[in-house]
Amino acid sequence: MTGPVDFQLTDDQRALRDGTRALLAGRYGRDRLRAAVDDPAPDRALWRELGDAGFFALRLPEAAGGVGLGLPEAVLVFEEAGRALLPGPLVAGQLLAGVVDGVATGERVAGLCDAAADPVLWEHPAGCDEVVFLGEGAEGTMEGTRGARGRTGEAYRSAAAEVTCAPFASVDPLTPLARVTGWPRGAPLALDVPRLRREAALLTAAQQLGSAARTVEAAVCHARQREQFGAPIGSFQAIKHLCARMLVRAELARSAVYAAAVTGEALDVAGAKLLADEAAVRNARDCLQVHGGMGFTWEADVHLHLKRAWLRAECWGTAREAEERLADALPG
């Protein structure tokens, strides 16, 4: 009989989390964030800085030039990336660091597309050097792939310049979108496609968790400073209830995401993504409510968290798909 499992962070994990937060605060602070909103062109200098810091090589073996850490540590790093609203195909960079040369160091940018679902690139190919497609599709085209989610399929690699796509409007000014319409299929890559899909969903959930936690802090900070009727609005019961519900959502999502990072099980990942998506979206909306009219202004960052949360909720597994998977696993 085994003893209880300890999900508490180790000292090294806390140091990694705190170090990542300090790194992003120094290299991607609010000024750089707002500059990226005004000009969403790929920031290759930032990408190389992340590569130099080991962001993408985190899980590569030390013998291959990596840091040699595991999925739980990657989740902590991506949680901080979500807090900072760090843009770009971060999930692809983490998962393809040992697949595409130059990705681990930040010299090259790779995109990842789930060809067995709606074939959308969550970063326009103009910002990528290579694109890896997961899942099977018709030869040279993406037609006939919708509804094929769940098939193991194969993985293929293409130069971004050879991929044809149709850009479309994105709700998030920091995340250009494009629907892939054609790509040259070469020799398949020897990749564990189901595992890549699970890990992409989990790392996306970690980003959602970071955003949910950040909006809790933003709401509480504003509630302490903003005064109405001679008192901070945080002293009002309605505001207290909003902030308390935000905290509960974030902590429930944190427990699920951290547990899924340890187990790596498909159902755990589905539950974590479901809870993290809900926490990110609803917390951002409640944060807007706490901020009142100023929360809806372009100068405030709250709307950026809401738009990013909406987008990530549709990436690597929607709420409906997660609910159906979890329901199918119930006894009877």
Short mmCIF file of C-alpha atoms in Angstrom, two decimals:
data_model
loop_
_atom_site.label_atom_id
_atom_site.label_comp_id
_atom_site.label_asym_id
_atom_site.label_seq_id
_atom_site.Cartn_x
_atom_site.Cartn_y
_atom_site.Cartn_z
CA MET A 1 0.00 0.00 0.00
CA THR A 2 1.48 3.31 -1.05
CA GLY A 3 1.48 6.43 1.06
CA PRO A 4 -0.08 9.79 0.17
CA VAL A 5 1.31 11.70 -2.80
CA ASP A 6 2.82 15.09 -1.96
CA PHE A 7 1.85 17.69 -4.55
CA GLN A 8 3.59 20.56 -2.75
CA LEU A 9 6.26 22.40 -4.73
CA THR A 10 9.85 21.65 -3.87
CA ASP A 11 12.33 24.40 -3.06
CA ASP A 12 13.86 24.02 -6.53
CA GLN A 13 10.45 24.31 -8.18
CA ARG A 14 9.64 27.45 -6.22
CA ALA A 15 13.00 28.90 -7.23
CA LEU A 16 12.25 28.09 -10.88
CA ARG A 17 8.82 29.75 -10.65
CA ASP A 18 10.18 32.85 -8.93
CA GLY A 19 13.13 33.07 -11.31
CA THR A 20 10.85 32.83 -14.35
CA ARG A 21 8.61 35.56 -12.96
CA ALA A 22 11.60 37.83 -12.40
CA LEU A 23 12.97 37.03 -15.87
CA LEU A 24 9.71 37.91 -17.60
CA ALA A 25 9.24 41.04 -15.51
CA GLY A 26 12.66 42.22 -16.61
CA ARG A 27 12.49 41.23 -20.28
CA TYR A 28 8.76 41.48 -21.00
CA GLY A 29 7.37 44.11 -18.72
CA ARG A 30 4.32 46.25 -19.34
CA ASP A 31 6.11 48.65 -21.70
CA ARG A 32 7.15 45.80 -23.96
CA LEU A 33 3.69 44.26 -23.72
CA ARG A 34 2.00 47.48 -24.83
CA ALA A 35 4.55 47.93 -27.61
CA ALA A 36 3.68 44.43 -28.84
CA VAL A 37 -0.03 45.34 -28.83
CA ASP A 38 0.70 48.34 -31.06
CA ASP A 39 3.03 46.33 -33.33
CA PRO A 40 2.33 42.56 -33.25
CA ALA A 41 5.21 41.70 -35.59
CA PRO A 42 7.30 38.76 -34.30
CA ASP A 43 9.91 39.85 -31.76
CA ARG A 44 12.88 37.66 -32.68
CA ALA A 45 15.09 39.38 -30.13
CA LEU A 46 12.71 38.39 -27.34
CA TRP A 47 12.56 34.84 -28.71
CA ARG A 48 16.36 34.55 -28.58
CA GLU A 49 16.36 35.94 -25.05
CA LEU A 50 13.91 33.23 -24.02
CA GLY A 51 16.08 30.62 -25.73
CA ASP A 52 19.19 31.85 -23.93
CA ALA A 53 17.32 31.54 -20.62
CA GLY A 54 16.46 27.88 -21.35
CA PHE A 55 12.73 28.48 -21.80
CA PHE A 56 12.39 26.06 -24.72
CA ALA A 57 15.14 23.62 -23.76
CA LEU A 58 13.70 23.11 -20.30
CA ARG A 59 12.84 19.41 -20.84
CA LEU A 60 15.65 18.45 -23.17
CA PRO A 61 18.28 16.15 -21.60
CA GLU A 62 21.40 17.88 -20.37
CA ALA A 63 23.43 15.79 -22.82
CA ALA A 64 21.47 17.46 -25.63
CA GLY A 65 22.10 20.95 -24.27
CA GLY A 66 18.87 21.13 -22.28
CA VAL A 67 18.02 21.74 -18.64
CA GLY A 68 16.82 18.19 -17.97
CA LEU A 69 13.63 19.02 -16.07
CA GLY A 70 10.15 17.48 -16.40
CA LEU A 71 6.58 18.35 -17.27
CA PRO A 72 5.70 19.71 -13.78
CA GLU A 73 8.50 22.24 -14.11
CA ALA A 74 7.36 23.19 -17.63
CA VAL A 75 3.87 23.83 -16.25
CA LEU A 76 5.28 26.24 -13.67
CA VAL A 77 7.16 28.14 -16.37
CA PHE A 78 4.10 28.33 -18.63
CA GLU A 79 1.98 29.52 -15.74
CA GLU A 80 4.29 32.51 -15.43
CA ALA A 81 4.14 33.06 -19.19
CA GLY A 82 0.35 33.21 -18.90
CA ARG A 83 0.60 35.77 -16.10
CA ALA A 84 2.78 37.97 -18.30
CA LEU A 85 0.65 37.50 -21.46
CA LEU A 86 3.78 36.40 -23.27
CA PRO A 87 2.90 36.10 -26.99
CA GLY A 88 4.00 33.69 -29.69
CA PRO A 89 3.86 29.93 -30.31
CA LEU A 90 5.28 29.06 -26.89
CA VAL A 91 3.70 25.61 -26.71
CA ALA A 92 5.18 24.68 -30.08
CA GLY A 93 8.59 25.93 -29.00
CA GLN A 94 8.53 23.78 -25.86
CA LEU A 95 7.28 20.62 -27.59
CA LEU A 96 9.42 20.89 -30.72
CA ALA A 97 12.70 21.95 -29.10
CA GLY A 98 14.20 18.51 -29.75
CA VAL A 99 12.56 18.10 -33.16
CA VAL A 100 13.38 21.24 -35.17
CA ASP A 101 16.97 22.50 -35.12
CA GLY A 102 17.39 25.97 -33.64
CA VAL A 103 14.09 26.00 -31.73
CA ALA A 104 15.68 25.16 -28.37
CA THR A 105 17.99 28.19 -28.59
CA GLY A 106 15.34 30.56 -29.92
CA GLU A 107 17.13 31.03 -33.24
CA ARG A 108 14.20 29.51 -35.13
CA VAL A 109 10.46 29.67 -34.48
CA ALA A 110 8.25 26.62 -35.01
CA GLY A 111 4.49 26.39 -35.27
CA LEU A 112 2.32 23.42 -34.32
CA CYS A 113 -0.99 22.66 -36.05
CA ASP A 114 -3.53 19.97 -35.17
CA ALA A 115 -4.46 18.83 -38.68
CA ALA A 116 -6.97 16.32 -37.30
CA ALA A 117 -9.17 19.17 -36.06
CA ASP A 118 -9.96 22.61 -37.40
CA PRO A 119 -6.57 23.42 -38.99
CA VAL A 120 -5.79 26.77 -37.40
CA LEU A 121 -2.31 28.11 -36.77
CA TRP A 122 -2.33 30.08 -33.53
CA GLU A 123 0.49 32.24 -34.85
CA HIS A 124 0.56 33.39 -38.46
CA PRO A 125 3.16 31.44 -40.50
CA ALA A 126 4.83 34.74 -41.34
CA GLY A 127 6.20 34.59 -37.80
CA CYS A 128 7.41 30.97 -38.07
CA ASP A 129 10.23 29.19 -39.87
CA GLU A 130 8.81 25.66 -39.69
CA VAL A 131 5.38 24.15 -39.07
CA VAL A 132 4.72 20.65 -37.71
CA PHE A 133 1.31 19.13 -38.45
CA LEU A 134 -0.25 16.51 -36.19
CA GLY A 135 -2.76 14.02 -37.53
CA GLU A 136 -3.75 12.76 -40.95
CA GLY A 137 -5.40 14.82 -43.69
CA ALA A 138 -6.01 14.53 -47.37
CA GLU A 139 -2.90 14.66 -49.56
CA GLY A 140 -1.69 18.24 -49.81
CA THR A 141 -4.88 19.77 -48.42
CA MET A 142 -6.70 20.16 -45.13
CA GLU A 143 -10.13 19.26 -46.55
CA GLY A 144 -11.80 16.33 -44.88
CA THR A 145 -9.94 16.69 -41.60
CA ARG A 146 -12.69 18.30 -39.51
CA GLY A 147 -14.26 15.90 -37.06
CA ALA A 148 -11.22 13.60 -37.01
CA ARG A 149 -10.08 14.66 -33.52
CA GLY A 150 -8.83 11.73 -31.50
CA ARG A 151 -7.16 9.85 -34.35
CA THR A 152 -3.55 9.07 -33.68
CA GLY A 153 -2.41 10.07 -37.17
CA GLU A 154 1.12 11.04 -38.05
CA ALA A 155 3.27 14.15 -37.78
CA TYR A 156 4.73 16.01 -40.74
CA ARG A 157 7.11 18.92 -40.98
CA SER A 158 6.98 21.72 -43.56
CA ALA A 159 8.80 24.98 -44.14
CA ALA A 160 6.46 27.84 -43.26
CA ALA A 161 7.05 29.41 -46.68
CA GLU A 162 5.51 26.32 -48.31
CA VAL A 163 2.32 26.42 -46.24
CA THR A 164 -0.67 28.18 -47.78
CA CYS A 165 -3.16 29.71 -45.42
CA ALA A 166 -5.89 32.28 -45.07
CA PRO A 167 -5.35 34.79 -42.24
CA PHE A 168 -8.45 35.87 -40.34
CA ALA A 169 -9.24 38.36 -37.62
CA SER A 170 -8.14 37.49 -34.10
CA VAL A 171 -9.84 38.74 -30.96
CA ASP A 172 -6.37 38.90 -29.33
CA PRO A 173 -4.18 41.63 -30.86
CA LEU A 174 -1.09 39.67 -29.77
CA THR A 175 -2.02 36.40 -31.50
CA PRO A 176 -2.38 36.44 -35.30
CA LEU A 177 -4.52 33.58 -36.67
CA ALA A 178 -4.56 31.75 -39.98
CA ARG A 179 -6.49 28.76 -41.31
CA VAL A 180 -4.24 26.35 -43.19
CA THR A 181 -5.48 25.48 -46.67
CA GLY A 182 -2.56 23.47 -48.05
CA TRP A 183 0.83 22.10 -47.13
CA PRO A 184 3.40 19.76 -48.71
CA ARG A 185 3.46 16.43 -46.91
CA GLY A 186 6.94 14.96 -46.65
CA ALA A 187 8.23 11.96 -44.74
CA PRO A 188 6.42 11.50 -41.41
CA LEU A 189 8.19 12.43 -38.18
CA ALA A 190 8.73 9.79 -35.52
CA LEU A 191 6.71 11.55 -32.81
CA ASP A 192 4.28 10.38 -30.17
CA VAL A 193 1.31 12.37 -31.48
CA PRO A 194 -1.18 11.55 -28.68
CA ARG A 195 1.38 12.60 -26.08
CA LEU A 196 2.09 15.86 -27.94
CA ARG A 197 -1.61 16.67 -28.00
CA ARG A 198 -1.96 15.97 -24.26
CA GLU A 199 1.05 18.08 -23.40
CA ALA A 200 -0.06 20.92 -25.69
CA ALA A 201 -3.41 20.97 -23.88
CA LEU A 202 -1.74 20.90 -20.47
CA LEU A 203 0.73 23.69 -21.25
CA THR A 204 -2.13 25.77 -22.63
CA ALA A 205 -4.05 25.11 -19.40
CA ALA A 206 -1.00 26.30 -17.45
CA GLN A 207 -1.06 29.58 -19.36
CA GLN A 208 -4.76 29.94 -18.57
CA LEU A 209 -4.01 29.29 -14.90
CA GLY A 210 -1.39 32.04 -14.88
CA SER A 211 -3.83 34.49 -16.41
CA ALA A 212 -6.55 33.53 -13.92
CA ALA A 213 -4.20 34.09 -10.99
CA ARG A 214 -3.01 37.41 -12.38
CA THR A 215 -6.55 38.78 -12.75
CA VAL A 216 -7.27 37.84 -9.13
CA GLU A 217 -4.32 39.97 -8.06
CA ALA A 218 -5.34 42.83 -10.34
CA ALA A 219 -8.90 42.83 -8.98
CA VAL A 220 -7.78 42.74 -5.35
CA CYS A 221 -5.21 45.50 -5.93
CA HIS A 222 -7.79 47.76 -7.56
CA ALA A 223 -10.39 47.01 -4.87
CA ARG A 224 -7.94 48.12 -2.19
CA GLN A 225 -7.05 51.38 -3.94
CA ARG A 226 -10.33 52.52 -5.49
CA GLU A 227 -12.59 54.41 -3.08
CA GLN A 228 -16.32 55.09 -3.20
CA PHE A 229 -18.44 56.72 -0.50
CA GLY A 230 -15.29 57.37 1.52
CA ALA A 231 -14.14 53.72 1.70
CA PRO A 232 -12.17 51.27 -0.48
CA ILE A 233 -14.56 49.33 -2.71
CA GLY A 234 -12.90 46.15 -1.42
CA SER A 235 -14.76 46.69 1.86
CA PHE A 236 -18.10 46.23 0.10
CA GLN A 237 -19.63 42.78 0.37
CA ALA A 238 -20.39 42.44 -3.35
CA ILE A 239 -16.75 43.08 -4.28
CA LYS A 240 -15.55 40.70 -1.57
CA HIS A 241 -17.73 37.95 -3.01
CA LEU A 242 -16.48 38.55 -6.56
CA CYS A 243 -12.83 38.37 -5.49
CA ALA A 244 -13.44 35.31 -3.32
CA ARG A 245 -15.05 33.42 -6.21
CA MET A 246 -12.15 34.38 -8.46
CA LEU A 247 -9.65 32.99 -5.96
CA VAL A 248 -11.57 29.71 -5.59
CA ARG A 249 -11.66 29.22 -9.38
CA ALA A 250 -7.95 29.87 -9.71
CA GLU A 251 -6.98 27.52 -6.89
CA LEU A 252 -9.25 24.72 -8.16
CA ALA A 253 -7.63 25.07 -11.56
CA ARG A 254 -4.16 25.12 -10.00
CA SER A 255 -4.78 21.83 -8.18
CA ALA A 256 -6.03 20.17 -11.37
CA VAL A 257 -3.22 21.49 -13.57
CA TYR A 258 -0.46 20.55 -11.11
CA ALA A 259 -1.93 17.07 -10.62
CA ALA A 260 -2.22 16.49 -14.38
CA ALA A 261 1.41 17.53 -14.77
CA VAL A 262 2.40 14.74 -12.38
CA THR A 263 0.14 11.99 -13.75
CA GLY A 264 0.16 12.91 -17.44
CA GLU A 265 -3.12 11.02 -17.86
CA ALA A 266 -5.47 12.06 -20.67
CA LEU A 267 -8.52 12.42 -18.41
CA ASP A 268 -6.58 14.46 -15.87
CA VAL A 269 -5.37 16.77 -18.63
CA ALA A 270 -8.91 17.17 -20.00
CA GLY A 271 -10.22 18.11 -16.55
CA ALA A 272 -7.35 20.52 -15.98
CA LYS A 273 -7.92 22.27 -19.30
CA LEU A 274 -11.65 22.53 -18.60
CA LEU A 275 -11.16 24.11 -15.16
CA ALA A 276 -8.31 26.38 -16.28
CA ASP A 277 -10.29 27.70 -19.25
CA GLU A 278 -13.26 28.46 -17.02
CA ALA A 279 -11.07 30.17 -14.43
CA ALA A 280 -9.26 32.31 -16.99
CA VAL A 281 -12.40 33.49 -18.80
CA ARG A 282 -14.66 34.04 -15.79
CA ASN A 283 -11.92 35.63 -13.68
CA ALA A 284 -11.10 38.10 -16.43
CA ARG A 285 -14.79 39.01 -16.72
CA ASP A 286 -15.11 39.45 -12.96
CA CYS A 287 -11.91 41.52 -12.93
CA LEU A 288 -13.54 43.82 -15.48
CA GLN A 289 -16.55 44.08 -13.18
CA VAL A 290 -14.37 45.06 -10.21
CA HIS A 291 -12.56 47.70 -12.29
CA GLY A 292 -15.83 49.19 -13.49
CA GLY A 293 -15.79 51.53 -16.49
CA MET A 294 -12.01 51.96 -16.52
CA GLY A 295 -11.59 48.21 -16.98
CA PHE A 296 -13.09 48.50 -20.46
CA THR A 297 -10.59 51.11 -21.62
CA TRP A 298 -7.77 50.25 -24.02
CA GLU A 299 -5.19 51.52 -21.52
CA ALA A 300 -6.11 48.85 -18.96
CA ASP A 301 -4.64 45.37 -19.43
CA VAL A 302 -7.71 43.49 -18.22
CA HIS A 303 -9.22 43.20 -21.69
CA LEU A 304 -6.01 41.59 -22.95
CA HIS A 305 -6.36 38.79 -20.39
CA LEU A 306 -10.00 38.25 -21.38
CA LYS A 307 -9.21 38.12 -25.10
CA ARG A 308 -6.29 35.74 -24.57
CA ALA A 309 -8.45 33.53 -22.35
CA TRP A 310 -11.18 33.34 -24.99
CA LEU A 311 -8.63 32.34 -27.60
CA ARG A 312 -6.83 29.71 -25.52
CA ALA A 313 -10.16 28.17 -24.52
CA GLU A 314 -10.59 27.16 -28.18
CA CYS A 315 -7.06 25.81 -28.53
CA TRP A 316 -6.07 22.16 -27.94
CA GLY A 317 -9.47 21.06 -26.71
CA THR A 318 -12.68 22.98 -26.08
CA ALA A 319 -14.93 22.76 -23.02
CA ARG A 320 -17.46 20.66 -24.90
CA GLU A 321 -14.82 18.14 -25.96
CA ALA A 322 -13.45 17.88 -22.42
CA GLU A 323 -16.93 17.44 -20.96
CA GLU A 324 -17.75 14.67 -23.45
CA ARG A 325 -14.49 12.86 -22.72
CA LEU A 326 -15.01 13.05 -18.97
CA ALA A 327 -18.64 11.97 -19.29
CA ASP A 328 -17.66 8.95 -21.40
CA ALA A 329 -15.29 7.87 -18.63
CA LEU A 330 -17.99 7.80 -15.94
CA PRO A 331 -19.00 4.32 -14.71
CA GLY A 332 -22.05 2.92 -16.48
#
